[in-house]
mmCIF file of C-alpha atoms in Angstrom:
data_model
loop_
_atom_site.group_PDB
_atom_site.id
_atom_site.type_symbol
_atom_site.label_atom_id
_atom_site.label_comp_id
_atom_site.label_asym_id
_atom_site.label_seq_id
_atom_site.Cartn_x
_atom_site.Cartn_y
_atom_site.Cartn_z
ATOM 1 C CA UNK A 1 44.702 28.579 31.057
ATOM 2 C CA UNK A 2 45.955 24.781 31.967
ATOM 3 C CA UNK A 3 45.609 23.721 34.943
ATOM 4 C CA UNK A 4 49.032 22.811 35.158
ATOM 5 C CA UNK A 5 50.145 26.408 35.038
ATOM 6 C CA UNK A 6 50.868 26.629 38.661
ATOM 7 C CA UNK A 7 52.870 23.502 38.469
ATOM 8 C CA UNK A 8 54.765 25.218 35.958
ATOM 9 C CA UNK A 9 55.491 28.201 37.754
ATOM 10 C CA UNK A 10 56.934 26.255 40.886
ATOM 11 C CA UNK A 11 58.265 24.219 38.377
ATOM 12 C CA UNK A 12 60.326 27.090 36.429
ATOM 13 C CA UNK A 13 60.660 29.114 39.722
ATOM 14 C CA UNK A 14 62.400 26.127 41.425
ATOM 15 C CA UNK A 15 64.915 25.676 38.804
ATOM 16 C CA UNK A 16 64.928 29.365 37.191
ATOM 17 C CA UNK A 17 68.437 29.451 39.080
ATOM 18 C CA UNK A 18 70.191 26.680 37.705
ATOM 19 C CA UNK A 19 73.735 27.324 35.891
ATOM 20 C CA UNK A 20 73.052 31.334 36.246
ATOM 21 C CA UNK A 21 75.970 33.219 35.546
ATOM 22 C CA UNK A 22 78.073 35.028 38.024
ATOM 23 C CA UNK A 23 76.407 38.244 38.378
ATOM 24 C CA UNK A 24 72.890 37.205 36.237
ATOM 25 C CA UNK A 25 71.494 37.265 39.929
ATOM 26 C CA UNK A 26 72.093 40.611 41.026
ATOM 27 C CA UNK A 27 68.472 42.792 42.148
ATOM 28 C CA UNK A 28 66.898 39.479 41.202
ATOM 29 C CA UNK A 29 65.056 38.613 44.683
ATOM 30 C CA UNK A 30 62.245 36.575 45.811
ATOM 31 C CA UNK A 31 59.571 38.673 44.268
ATOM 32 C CA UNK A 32 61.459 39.425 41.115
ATOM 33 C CA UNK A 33 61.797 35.549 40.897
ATOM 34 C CA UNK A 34 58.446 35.174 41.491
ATOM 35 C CA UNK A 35 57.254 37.523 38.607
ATOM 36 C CA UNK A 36 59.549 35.724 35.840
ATOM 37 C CA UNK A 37 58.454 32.424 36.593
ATOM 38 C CA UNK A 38 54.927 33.256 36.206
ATOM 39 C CA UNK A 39 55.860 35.323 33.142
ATOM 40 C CA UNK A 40 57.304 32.159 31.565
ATOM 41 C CA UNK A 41 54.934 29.978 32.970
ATOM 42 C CA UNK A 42 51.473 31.972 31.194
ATOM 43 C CA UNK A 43 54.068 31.530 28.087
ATOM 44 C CA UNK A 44 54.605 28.055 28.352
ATOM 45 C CA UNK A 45 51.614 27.159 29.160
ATOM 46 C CA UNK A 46 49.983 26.465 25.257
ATOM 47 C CA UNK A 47 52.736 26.116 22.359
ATOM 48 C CA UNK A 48 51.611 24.592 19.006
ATOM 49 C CA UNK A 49 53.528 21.477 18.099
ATOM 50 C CA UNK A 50 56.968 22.494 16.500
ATOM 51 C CA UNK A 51 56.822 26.474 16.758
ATOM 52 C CA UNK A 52 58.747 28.713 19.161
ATOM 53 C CA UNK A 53 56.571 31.083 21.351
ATOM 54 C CA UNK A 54 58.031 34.239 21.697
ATOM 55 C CA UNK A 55 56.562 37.036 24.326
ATOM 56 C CA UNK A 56 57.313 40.264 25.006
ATOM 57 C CA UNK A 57 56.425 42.546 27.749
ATOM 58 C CA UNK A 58 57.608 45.912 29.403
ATOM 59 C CA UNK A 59 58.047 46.217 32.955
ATOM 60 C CA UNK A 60 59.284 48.705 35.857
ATOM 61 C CA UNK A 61 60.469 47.505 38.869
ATOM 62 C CA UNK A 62 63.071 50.983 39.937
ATOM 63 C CA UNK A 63 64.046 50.907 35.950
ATOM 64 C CA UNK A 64 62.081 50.431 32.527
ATOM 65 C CA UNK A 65 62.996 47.092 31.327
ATOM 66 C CA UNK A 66 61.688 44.585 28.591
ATOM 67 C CA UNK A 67 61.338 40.859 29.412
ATOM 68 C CA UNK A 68 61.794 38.493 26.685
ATOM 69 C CA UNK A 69 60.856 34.716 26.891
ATOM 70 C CA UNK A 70 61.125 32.105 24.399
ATOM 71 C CA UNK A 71 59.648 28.930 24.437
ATOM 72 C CA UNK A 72 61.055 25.707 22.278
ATOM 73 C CA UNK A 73 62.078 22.377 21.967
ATOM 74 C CA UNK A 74 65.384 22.185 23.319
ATOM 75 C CA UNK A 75 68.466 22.273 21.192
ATOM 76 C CA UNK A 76 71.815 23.062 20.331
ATOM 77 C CA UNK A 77 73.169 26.706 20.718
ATOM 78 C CA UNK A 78 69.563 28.661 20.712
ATOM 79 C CA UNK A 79 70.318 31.085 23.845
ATOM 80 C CA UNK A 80 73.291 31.786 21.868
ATOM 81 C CA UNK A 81 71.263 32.291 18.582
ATOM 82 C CA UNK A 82 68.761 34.844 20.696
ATOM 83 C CA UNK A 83 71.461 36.776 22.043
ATOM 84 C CA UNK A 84 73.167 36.955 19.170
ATOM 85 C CA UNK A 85 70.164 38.360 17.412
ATOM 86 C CA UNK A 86 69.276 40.917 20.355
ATOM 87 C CA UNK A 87 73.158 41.650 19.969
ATOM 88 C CA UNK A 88 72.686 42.375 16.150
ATOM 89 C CA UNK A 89 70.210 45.521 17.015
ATOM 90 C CA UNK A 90 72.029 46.846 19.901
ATOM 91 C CA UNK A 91 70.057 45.818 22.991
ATOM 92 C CA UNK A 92 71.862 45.069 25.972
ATOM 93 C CA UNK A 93 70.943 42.098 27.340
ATOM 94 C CA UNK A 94 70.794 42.573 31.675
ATOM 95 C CA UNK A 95 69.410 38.603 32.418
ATOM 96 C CA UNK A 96 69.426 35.500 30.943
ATOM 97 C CA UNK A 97 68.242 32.057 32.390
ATOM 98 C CA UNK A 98 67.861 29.393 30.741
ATOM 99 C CA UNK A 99 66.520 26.153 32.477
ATOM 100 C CA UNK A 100 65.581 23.280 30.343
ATOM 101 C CA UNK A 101 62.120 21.675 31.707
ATOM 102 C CA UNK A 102 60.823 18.133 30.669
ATOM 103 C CA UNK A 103 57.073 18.720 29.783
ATOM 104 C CA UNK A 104 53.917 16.892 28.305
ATOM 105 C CA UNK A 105 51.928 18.361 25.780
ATOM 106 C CA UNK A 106 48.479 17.562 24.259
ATOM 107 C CA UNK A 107 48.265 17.820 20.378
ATOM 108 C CA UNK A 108 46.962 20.892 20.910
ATOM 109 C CA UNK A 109 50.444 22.444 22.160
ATOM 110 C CA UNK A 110 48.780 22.477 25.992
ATOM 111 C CA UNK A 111 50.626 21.948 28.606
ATOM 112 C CA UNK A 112 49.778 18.496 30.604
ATOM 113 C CA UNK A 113 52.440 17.509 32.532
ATOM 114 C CA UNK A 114 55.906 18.826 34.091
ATOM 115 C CA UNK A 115 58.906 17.003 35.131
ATOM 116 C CA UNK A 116 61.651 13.927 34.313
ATOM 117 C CA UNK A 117 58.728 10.790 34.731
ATOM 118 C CA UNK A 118 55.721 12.513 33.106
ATOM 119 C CA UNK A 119 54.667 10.323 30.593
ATOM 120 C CA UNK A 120 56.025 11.163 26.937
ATOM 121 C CA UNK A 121 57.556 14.077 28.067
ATOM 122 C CA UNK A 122 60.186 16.020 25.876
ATOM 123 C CA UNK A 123 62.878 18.436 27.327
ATOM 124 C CA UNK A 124 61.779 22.621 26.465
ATOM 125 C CA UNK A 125 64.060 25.375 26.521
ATOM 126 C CA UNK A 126 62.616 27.848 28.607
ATOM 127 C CA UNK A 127 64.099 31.571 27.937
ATOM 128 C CA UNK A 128 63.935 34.055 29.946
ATOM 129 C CA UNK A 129 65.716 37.578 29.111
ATOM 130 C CA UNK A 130 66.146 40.780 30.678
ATOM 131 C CA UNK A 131 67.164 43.916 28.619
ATOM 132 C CA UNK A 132 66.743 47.826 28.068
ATOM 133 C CA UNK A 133 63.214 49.329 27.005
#
């Protein structure tokens, strides 16, 4: 795992909030915030150049849950294209955030560097979802 991963998670954790919907936050406390951004963090951490990374895990915190992230280059209308997809085989979606995270990758798809003045770095859509087992 990168070294970087922990700079990730504070990374994601610290802006996991940003432009959540009303509601989206609801049961969704330190810990629980804790647990997603090192979820999406051990996901982010290695992506090969120009694929999405997709994981997928089940979870119980008082319910059984699935949580979904995505990793990919930013653009146009993708949490839109993942919900609509989840939405096409009936899961209810509970969560989505959605911060966007400027990040430095080796050719290898590693992770090197997080944030706005890291050197070469290009802005990643990091998904996180919450739905039904």
């Amino acid at each position: 795992m990168p070294k970087n991963i922990s700079a990730l998670k504070q990374a994601f954790e610290a802006r996991l909030l940003d432009g959540a919907l009303p509601g989206e936050l609801e049961g969704f406390g330190e810990e629980e915030r804790k647990a997603a951004a090192a979820f999406v963090a051990e996901a982010a951490a290695e992506r090969p150049p120009g694929t999405a990374k997709v994981v997928l895990e089940s979870y119980e915190d008082e319910r059984r849950r699935m949580r979904l992230t995505v990793i990919n280059d930013d653009m146009p209308f993708l949490v839109d294209s993942i919900s609509g997809a989840l939405a096409a085989h009936d899961i209810a979606i509970h969560r989505i955030l959605h911060p966007v995270l400027k990040v430095t990758r080796n050719e290898a798809g590693q992770l090197i560097d997080i944030g706005p003045d890291a050197a070469g770095a290009r802005p990643e859509s990091m998904v996180f979802i919450e739905t039904e087992r």
